[in-house]
mmCIF file of C-alpha atoms in Angstrom:
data_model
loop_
_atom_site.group_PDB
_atom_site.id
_atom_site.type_symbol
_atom_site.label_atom_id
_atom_site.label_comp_id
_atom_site.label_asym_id
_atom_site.label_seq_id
_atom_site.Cartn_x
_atom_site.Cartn_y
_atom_site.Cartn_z
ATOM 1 C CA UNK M 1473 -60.111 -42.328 4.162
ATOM 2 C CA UNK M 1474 -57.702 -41.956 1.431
ATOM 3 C CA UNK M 1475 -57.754 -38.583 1.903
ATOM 4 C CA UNK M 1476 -56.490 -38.577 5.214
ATOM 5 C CA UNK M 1477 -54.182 -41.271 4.476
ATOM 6 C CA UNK M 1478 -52.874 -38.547 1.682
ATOM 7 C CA UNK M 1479 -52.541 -35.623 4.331
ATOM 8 C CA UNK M 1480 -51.354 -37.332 6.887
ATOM 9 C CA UNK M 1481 -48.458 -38.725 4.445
ATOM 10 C CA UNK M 1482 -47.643 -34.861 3.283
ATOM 11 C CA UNK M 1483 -48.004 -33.968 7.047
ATOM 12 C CA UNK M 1484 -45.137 -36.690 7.634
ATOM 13 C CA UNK M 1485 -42.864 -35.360 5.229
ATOM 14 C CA UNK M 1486 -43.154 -31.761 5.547
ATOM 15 C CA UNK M 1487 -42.344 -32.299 9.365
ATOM 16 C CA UNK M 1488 -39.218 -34.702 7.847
ATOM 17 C CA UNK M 1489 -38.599 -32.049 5.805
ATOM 18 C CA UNK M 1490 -38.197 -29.312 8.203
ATOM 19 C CA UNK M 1491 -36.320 -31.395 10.646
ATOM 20 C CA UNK M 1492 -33.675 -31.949 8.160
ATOM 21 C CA UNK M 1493 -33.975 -28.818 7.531
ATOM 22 C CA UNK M 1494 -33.222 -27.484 11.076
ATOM 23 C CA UNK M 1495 -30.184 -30.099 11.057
ATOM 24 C CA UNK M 1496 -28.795 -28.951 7.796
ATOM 25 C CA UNK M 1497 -28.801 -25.898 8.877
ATOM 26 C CA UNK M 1498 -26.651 -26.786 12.182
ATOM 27 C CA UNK M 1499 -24.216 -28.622 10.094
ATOM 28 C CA UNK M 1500 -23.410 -26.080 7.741
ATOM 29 C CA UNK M 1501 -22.939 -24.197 10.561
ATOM 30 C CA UNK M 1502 -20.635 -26.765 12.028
ATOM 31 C CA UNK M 1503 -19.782 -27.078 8.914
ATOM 32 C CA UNK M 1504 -18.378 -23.414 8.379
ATOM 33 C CA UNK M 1505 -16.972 -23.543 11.682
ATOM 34 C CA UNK M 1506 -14.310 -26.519 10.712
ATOM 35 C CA UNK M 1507 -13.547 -25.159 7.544
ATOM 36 C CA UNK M 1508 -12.614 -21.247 9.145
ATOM 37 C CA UNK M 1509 -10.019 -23.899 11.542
ATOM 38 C CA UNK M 1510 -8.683 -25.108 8.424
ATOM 39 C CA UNK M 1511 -8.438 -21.925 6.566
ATOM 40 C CA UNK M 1512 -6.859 -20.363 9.796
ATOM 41 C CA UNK M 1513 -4.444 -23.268 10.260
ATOM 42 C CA UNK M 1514 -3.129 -22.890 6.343
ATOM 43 C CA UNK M 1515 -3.139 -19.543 6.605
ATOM 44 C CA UNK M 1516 -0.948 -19.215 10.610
ATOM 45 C CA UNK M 1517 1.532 -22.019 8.816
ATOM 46 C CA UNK M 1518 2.121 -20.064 5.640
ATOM 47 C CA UNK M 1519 2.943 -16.179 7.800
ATOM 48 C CA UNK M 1520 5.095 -18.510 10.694
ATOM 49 C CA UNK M 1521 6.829 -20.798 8.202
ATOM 50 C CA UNK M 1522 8.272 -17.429 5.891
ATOM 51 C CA UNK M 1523 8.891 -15.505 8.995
ATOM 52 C CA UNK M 1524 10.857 -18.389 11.167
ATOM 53 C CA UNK M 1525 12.775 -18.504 7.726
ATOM 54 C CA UNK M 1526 13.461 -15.197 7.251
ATOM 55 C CA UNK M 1527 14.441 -15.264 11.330
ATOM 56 C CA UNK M 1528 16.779 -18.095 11.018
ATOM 57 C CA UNK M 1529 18.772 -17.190 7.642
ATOM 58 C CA UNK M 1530 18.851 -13.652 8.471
ATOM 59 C CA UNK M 1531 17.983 -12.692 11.655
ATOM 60 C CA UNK M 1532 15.140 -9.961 12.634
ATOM 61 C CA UNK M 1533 15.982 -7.538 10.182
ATOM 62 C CA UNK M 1534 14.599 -10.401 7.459
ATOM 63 C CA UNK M 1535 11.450 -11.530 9.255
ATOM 64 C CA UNK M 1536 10.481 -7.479 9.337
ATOM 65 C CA UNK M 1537 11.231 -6.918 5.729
ATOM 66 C CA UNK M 1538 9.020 -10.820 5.357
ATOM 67 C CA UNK M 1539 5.999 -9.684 7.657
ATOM 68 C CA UNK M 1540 5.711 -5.782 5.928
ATOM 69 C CA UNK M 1541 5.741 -7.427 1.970
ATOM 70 C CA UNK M 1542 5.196 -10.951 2.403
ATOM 71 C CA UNK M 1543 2.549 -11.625 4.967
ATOM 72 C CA UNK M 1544 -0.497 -9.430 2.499
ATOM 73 C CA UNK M 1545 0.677 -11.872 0.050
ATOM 74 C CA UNK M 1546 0.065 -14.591 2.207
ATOM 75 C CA UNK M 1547 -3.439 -13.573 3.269
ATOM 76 C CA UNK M 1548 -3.687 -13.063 -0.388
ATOM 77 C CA UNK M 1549 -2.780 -16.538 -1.623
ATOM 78 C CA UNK M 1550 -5.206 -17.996 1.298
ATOM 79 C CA UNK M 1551 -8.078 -16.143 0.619
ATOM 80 C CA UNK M 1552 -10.030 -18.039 -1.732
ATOM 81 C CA UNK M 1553 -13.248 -20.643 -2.281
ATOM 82 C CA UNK M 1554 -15.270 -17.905 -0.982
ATOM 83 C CA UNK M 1555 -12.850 -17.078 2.361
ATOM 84 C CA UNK M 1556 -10.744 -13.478 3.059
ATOM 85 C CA UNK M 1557 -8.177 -13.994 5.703
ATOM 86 C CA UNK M 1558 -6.200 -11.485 7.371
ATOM 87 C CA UNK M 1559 -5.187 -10.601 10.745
ATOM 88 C CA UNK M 1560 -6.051 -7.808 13.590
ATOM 89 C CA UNK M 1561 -5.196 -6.001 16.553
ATOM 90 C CA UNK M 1562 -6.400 -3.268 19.086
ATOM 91 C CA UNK M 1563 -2.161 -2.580 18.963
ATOM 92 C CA UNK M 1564 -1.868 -2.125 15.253
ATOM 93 C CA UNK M 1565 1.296 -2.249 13.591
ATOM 94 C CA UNK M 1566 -0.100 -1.870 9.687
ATOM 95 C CA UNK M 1567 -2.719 -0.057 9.756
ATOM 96 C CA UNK M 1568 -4.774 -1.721 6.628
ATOM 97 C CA UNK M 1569 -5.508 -4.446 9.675
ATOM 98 C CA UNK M 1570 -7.637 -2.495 11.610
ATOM 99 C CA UNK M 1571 -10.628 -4.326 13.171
ATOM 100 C CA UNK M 1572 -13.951 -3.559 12.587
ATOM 101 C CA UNK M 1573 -16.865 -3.047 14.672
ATOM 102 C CA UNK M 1574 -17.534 -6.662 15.220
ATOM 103 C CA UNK M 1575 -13.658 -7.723 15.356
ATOM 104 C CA UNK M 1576 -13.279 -4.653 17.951
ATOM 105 C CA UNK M 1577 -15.420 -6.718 20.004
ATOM 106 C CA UNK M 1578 -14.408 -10.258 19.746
ATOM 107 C CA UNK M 1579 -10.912 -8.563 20.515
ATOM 108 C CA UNK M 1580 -12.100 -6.998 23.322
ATOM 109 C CA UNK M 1581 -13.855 -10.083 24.451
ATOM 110 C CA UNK M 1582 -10.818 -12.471 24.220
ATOM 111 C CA UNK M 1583 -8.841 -9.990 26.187
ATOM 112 C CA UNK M 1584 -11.482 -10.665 29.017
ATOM 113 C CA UNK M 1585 -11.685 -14.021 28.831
ATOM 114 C CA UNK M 1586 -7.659 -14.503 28.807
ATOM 115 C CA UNK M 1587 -8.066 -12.018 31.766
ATOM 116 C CA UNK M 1588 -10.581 -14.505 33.765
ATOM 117 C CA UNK M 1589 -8.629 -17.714 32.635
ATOM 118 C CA UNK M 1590 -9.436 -19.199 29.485
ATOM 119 C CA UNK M 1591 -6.424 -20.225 27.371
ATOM 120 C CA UNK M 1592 -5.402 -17.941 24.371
ATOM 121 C CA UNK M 1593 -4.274 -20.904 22.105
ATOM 122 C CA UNK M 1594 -7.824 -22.404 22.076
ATOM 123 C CA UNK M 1595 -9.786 -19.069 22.156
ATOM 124 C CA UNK M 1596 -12.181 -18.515 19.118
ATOM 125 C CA UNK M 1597 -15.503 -16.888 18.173
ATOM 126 C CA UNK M 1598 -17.840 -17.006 15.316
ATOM 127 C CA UNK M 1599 -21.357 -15.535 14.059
ATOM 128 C CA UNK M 1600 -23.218 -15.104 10.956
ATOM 129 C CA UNK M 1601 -23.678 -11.464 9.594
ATOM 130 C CA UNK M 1602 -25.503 -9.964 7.167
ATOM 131 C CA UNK M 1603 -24.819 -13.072 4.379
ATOM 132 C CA UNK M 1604 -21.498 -13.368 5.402
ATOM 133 C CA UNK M 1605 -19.995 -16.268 8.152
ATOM 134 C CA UNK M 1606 -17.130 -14.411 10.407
ATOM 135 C CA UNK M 1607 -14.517 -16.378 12.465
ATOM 136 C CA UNK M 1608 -11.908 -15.124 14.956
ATOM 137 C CA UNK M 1609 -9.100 -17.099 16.497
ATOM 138 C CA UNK M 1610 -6.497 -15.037 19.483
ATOM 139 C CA UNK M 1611 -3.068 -15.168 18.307
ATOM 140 C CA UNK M 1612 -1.210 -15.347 21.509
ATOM 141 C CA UNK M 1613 2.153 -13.869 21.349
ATOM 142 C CA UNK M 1614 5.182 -16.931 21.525
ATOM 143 C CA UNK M 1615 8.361 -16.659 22.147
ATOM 144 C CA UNK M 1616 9.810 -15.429 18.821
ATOM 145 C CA UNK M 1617 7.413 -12.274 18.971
ATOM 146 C CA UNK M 1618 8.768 -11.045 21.465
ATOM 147 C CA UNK M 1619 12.268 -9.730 19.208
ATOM 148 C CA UNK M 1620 9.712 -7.247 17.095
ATOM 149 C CA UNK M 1621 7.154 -7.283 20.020
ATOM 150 C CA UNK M 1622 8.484 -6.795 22.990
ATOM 151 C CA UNK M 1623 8.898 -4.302 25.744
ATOM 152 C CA UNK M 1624 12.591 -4.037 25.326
ATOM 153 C CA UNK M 1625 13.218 -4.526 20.843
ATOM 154 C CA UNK M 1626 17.117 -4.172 19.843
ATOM 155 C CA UNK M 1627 17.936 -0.674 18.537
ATOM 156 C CA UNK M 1628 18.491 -2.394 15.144
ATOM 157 C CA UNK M 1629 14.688 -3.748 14.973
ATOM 158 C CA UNK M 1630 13.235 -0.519 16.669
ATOM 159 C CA UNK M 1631 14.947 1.532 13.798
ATOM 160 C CA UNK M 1632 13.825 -0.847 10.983
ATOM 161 C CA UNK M 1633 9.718 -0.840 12.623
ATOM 162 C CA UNK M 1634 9.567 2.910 13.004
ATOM 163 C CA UNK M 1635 10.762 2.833 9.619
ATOM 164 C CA UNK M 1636 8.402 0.484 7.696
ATOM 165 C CA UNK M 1637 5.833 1.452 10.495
ATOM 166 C CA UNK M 1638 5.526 4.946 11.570
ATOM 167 C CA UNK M 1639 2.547 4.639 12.989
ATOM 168 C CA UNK M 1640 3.376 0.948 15.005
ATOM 169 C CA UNK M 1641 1.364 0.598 17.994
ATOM 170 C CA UNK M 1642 2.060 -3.455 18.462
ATOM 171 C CA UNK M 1643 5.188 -3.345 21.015
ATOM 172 C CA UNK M 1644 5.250 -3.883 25.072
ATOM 173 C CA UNK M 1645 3.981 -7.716 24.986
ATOM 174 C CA UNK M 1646 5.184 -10.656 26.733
ATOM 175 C CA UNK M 1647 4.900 -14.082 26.233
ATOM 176 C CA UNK M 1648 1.609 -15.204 26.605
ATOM 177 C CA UNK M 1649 -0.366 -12.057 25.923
ATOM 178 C CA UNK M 1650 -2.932 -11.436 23.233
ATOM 179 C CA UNK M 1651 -1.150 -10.378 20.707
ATOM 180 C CA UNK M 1652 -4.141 -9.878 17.778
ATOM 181 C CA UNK M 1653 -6.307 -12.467 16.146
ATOM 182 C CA UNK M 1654 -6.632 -14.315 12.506
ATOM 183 C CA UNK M 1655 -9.749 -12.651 11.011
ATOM 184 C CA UNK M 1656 -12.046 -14.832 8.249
ATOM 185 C CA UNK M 1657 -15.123 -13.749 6.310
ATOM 186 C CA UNK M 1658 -16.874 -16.405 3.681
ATOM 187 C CA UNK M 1659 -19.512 -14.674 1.908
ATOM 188 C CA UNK M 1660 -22.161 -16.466 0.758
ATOM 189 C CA UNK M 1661 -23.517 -16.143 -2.437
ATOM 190 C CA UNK M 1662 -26.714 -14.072 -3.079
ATOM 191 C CA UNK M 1663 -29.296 -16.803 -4.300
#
């Protein structure tokens, strides 16, 4: 009798234990998911606050000089606590942001879901890969993009991209397209 009293009891808390297991696990994931908003939140302030500066106190010319030396700084400074930030595009303007396999993919994915509908602002995707947590979120283009982005850039601006950027691929967008997408990694530590 004591005996089964004594199995039954381990039975009970191994079954507690992998149940709170199973829900751990879902709130880390949760978890990882709110933190990747907050590092992509910092990280979007930081680039649009030193650009909009640059933009306002001296016009384009400044926010292109900003984006080409300031904005790897920026993805610098945020990456940290385990998290690398950076940005992406299928229309690449530095090349060092090229997407990878799985970015490729999410990119290619968030053009076809702002193609059937979905909202660009609010569009995000995340998995776990090979001991590493990735995160996506579409940067759609605003307003302001549109000077260095555009279909029709100022001679000034063209001149100063095709010189920073020979190889720029990231102009013809509009307002509202999908301009790219903040990219976040947090690799977890080997145990």
């Amino acid at each position: 009798m004591e005996t089964m009293k004594s199995i039954s009891l381990l039975t009970l808390l191994l079954s507690a234990a992998c149940v709170s297991g199973s829900v751990l696990a879902e709130s880390s994931e949760d978890y990882m998911l709110v933190e990747a908003r907050t590092q992509t939140k910092a990280f979007a302030q930081d680039l649009k606050a030193t650009l909009m500066q640059g933009m306002k106190a001296e016009g384009p010319l400044a926010a292109i000089r900003l984006c080409n030396t300031e904005a790897p700084e920026i993805a610098t400074a945020n990456s940290k606590d385990g998290w690398e930030v950076g940005r992406t595009s299928v229309k690449l303007r530095n090349p060092d942001n090229a997407p990878d396999e799985w970015e490729a993919g999410v990119l290619e994915s968030f053009a076809q879901r702002a193609a059937a509908g979905e909202n660009l602002a609010t569009m995000e995707a995340s998995a776990r890969q090979d001991g590493h947590f990735r995160y996506m979120k579409a940067i759609p283009v605003g307003g302001p993009c549109v000077v260095c982005h555009g279909e029709q850039i100022a001679e000034p601006v063209a001149a100063r991209l095709s010189e920073l950027y020979p190889e720029d691929n990231a102009r013809g967008y509009q307002p509202g397209d999908l301009r790219g997408a903040f990219t976040l990694t947090y690799t977890f530590e080997k145990q």
